mmCIF file of C-alpha atoms in Angstrom:
data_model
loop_
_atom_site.group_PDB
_atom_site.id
_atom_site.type_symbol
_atom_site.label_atom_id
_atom_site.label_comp_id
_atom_site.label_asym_id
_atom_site.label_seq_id
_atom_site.Cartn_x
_atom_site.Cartn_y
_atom_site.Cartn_z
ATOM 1 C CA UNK M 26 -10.250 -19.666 8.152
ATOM 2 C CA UNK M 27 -7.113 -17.976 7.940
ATOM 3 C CA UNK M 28 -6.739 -14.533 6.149
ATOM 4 C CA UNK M 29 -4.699 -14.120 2.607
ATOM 5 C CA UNK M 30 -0.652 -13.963 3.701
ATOM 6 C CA UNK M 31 -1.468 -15.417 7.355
ATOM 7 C CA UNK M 32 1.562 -17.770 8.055
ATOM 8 C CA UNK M 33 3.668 -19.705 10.799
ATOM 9 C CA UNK M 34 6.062 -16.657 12.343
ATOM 10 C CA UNK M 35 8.922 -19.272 11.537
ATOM 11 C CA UNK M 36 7.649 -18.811 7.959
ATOM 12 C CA UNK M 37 7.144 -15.033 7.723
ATOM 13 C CA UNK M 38 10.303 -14.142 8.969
ATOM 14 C CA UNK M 39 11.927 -15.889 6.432
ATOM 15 C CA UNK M 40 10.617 -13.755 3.326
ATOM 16 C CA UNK M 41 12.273 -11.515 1.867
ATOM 17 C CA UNK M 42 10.611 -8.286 2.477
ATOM 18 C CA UNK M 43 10.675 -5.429 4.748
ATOM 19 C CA UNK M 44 9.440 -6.168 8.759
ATOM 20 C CA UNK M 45 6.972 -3.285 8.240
ATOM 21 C CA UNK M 46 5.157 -4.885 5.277
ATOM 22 C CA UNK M 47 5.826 -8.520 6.615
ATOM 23 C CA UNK M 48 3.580 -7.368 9.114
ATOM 24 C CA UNK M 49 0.898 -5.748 7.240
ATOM 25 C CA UNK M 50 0.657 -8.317 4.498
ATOM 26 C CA UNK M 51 2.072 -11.846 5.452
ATOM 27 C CA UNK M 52 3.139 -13.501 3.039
ATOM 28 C CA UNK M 53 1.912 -10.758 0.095
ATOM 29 C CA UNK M 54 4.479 -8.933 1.373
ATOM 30 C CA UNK M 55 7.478 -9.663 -1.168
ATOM 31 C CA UNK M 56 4.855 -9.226 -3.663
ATOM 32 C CA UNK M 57 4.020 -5.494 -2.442
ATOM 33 C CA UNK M 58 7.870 -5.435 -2.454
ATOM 34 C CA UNK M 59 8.598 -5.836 -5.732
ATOM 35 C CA UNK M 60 5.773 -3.410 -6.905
ATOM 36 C CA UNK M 61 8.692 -0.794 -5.353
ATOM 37 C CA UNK M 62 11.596 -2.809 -7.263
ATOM 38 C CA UNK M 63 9.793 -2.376 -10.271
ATOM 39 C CA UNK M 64 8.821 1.258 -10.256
ATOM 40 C CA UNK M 65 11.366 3.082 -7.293
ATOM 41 C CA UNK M 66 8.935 5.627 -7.497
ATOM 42 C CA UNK M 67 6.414 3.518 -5.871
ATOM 43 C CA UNK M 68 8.598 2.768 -2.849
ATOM 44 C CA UNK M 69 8.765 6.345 -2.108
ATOM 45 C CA UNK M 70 6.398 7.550 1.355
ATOM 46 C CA UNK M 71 2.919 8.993 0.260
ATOM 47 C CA UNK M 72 3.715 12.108 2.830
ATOM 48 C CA UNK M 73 6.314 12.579 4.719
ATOM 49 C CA UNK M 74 6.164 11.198 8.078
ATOM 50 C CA UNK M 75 4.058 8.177 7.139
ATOM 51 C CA UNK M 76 5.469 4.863 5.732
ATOM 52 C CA UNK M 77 3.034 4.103 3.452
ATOM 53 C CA UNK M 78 4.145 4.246 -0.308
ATOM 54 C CA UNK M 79 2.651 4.058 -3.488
ATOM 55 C CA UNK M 80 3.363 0.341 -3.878
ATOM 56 C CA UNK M 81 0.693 -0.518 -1.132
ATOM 57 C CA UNK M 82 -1.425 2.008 -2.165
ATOM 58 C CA UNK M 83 -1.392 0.058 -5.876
ATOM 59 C CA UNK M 84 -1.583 -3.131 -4.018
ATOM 60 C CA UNK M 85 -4.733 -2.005 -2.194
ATOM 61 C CA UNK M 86 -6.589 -1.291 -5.440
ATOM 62 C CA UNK M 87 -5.216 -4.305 -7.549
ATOM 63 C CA UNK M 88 -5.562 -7.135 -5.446
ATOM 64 C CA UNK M 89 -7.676 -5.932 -2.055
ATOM 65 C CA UNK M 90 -10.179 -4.389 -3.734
ATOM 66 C CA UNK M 91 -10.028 -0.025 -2.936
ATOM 67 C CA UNK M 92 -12.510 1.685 -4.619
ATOM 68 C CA UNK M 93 -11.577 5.555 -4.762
ATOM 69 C CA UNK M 94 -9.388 7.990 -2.928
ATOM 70 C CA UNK M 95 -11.088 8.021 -0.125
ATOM 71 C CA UNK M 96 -11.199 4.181 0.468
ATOM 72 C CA UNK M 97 -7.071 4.730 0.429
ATOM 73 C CA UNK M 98 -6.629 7.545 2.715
ATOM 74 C CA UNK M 99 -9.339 6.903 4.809
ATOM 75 C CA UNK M 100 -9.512 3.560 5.386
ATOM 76 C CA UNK M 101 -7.251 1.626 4.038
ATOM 77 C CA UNK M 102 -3.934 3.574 5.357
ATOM 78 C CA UNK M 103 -6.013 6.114 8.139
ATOM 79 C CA UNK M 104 -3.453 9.072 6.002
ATOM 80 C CA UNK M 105 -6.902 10.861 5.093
ATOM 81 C CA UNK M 106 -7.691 11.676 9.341
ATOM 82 C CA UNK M 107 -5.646 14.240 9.353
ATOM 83 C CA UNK M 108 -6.620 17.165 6.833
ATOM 84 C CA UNK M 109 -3.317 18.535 6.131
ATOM 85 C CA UNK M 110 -1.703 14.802 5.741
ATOM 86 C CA UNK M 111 -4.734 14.162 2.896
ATOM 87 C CA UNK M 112 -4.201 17.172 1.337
ATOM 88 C CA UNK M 113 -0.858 16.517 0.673
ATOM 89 C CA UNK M 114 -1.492 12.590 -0.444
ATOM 90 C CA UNK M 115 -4.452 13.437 -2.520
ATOM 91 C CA UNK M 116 -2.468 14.166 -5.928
ATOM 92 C CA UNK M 117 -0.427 11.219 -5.352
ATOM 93 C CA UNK M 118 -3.259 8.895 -4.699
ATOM 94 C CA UNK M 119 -5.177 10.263 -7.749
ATOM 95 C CA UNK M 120 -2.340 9.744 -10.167
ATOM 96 C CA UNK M 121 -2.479 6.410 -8.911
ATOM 97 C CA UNK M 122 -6.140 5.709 -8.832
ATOM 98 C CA UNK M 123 -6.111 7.001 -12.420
ATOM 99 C CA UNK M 124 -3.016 4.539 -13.649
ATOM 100 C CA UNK M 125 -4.677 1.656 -12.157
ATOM 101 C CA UNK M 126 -7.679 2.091 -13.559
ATOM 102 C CA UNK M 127 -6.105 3.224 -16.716
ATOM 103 C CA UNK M 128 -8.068 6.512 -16.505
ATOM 104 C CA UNK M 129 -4.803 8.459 -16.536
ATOM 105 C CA UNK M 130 -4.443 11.711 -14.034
#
């Protein structure tokens, strides 16, 4: 059973996407893309020194199914193992958490 965005390389490397999130999310990635297209804020890094941006973070709890912060940092993106890198994402991930589940922050 192949996993959601699993595709033929020929096929993946002919979306239009970053490599980086071609490789993370098959063919989800334009989709996770254009999350960053729409809001430039969202394509921005969490922390500095890690790729991961908002838009994945958003994608994680819209359509993969993240819980809380710590489900982000910890598991989903591995930001929260270092305590000074979580610290520093943790505001950014709340706002987040709190827009997509229309909580506010």
């Amino acid at each position: 059973l192949p996993l959601v965005g699993a595709a033929a390389p020929r096929m993946l490397a002919a979306l239009r996407a970053p490599r980086r999130l071609v490789q993370r999310y098959g063919t989800e990635a334009p989709a996770v893309h254009a999350l960053a297209e729409q809001d430039p804020r969202l394509g921005e890094p969490v922390v500095p020194g890690h790729a991961v941006t908002g838009a994945e973070l958003l994608w994680a709890l819209r359509h993969e199914g993240a819980l809380d912060e710590a489900d982000l940092l910890d598991r989903r993106t591995r930001i929260g193992l270092v305590p000074a890198d979580r610290a520093e994402a943790l505001n950014a991930v709340r706002g987040l958490v709190g827009e997509a589940l229309g909580t506010g922050s």
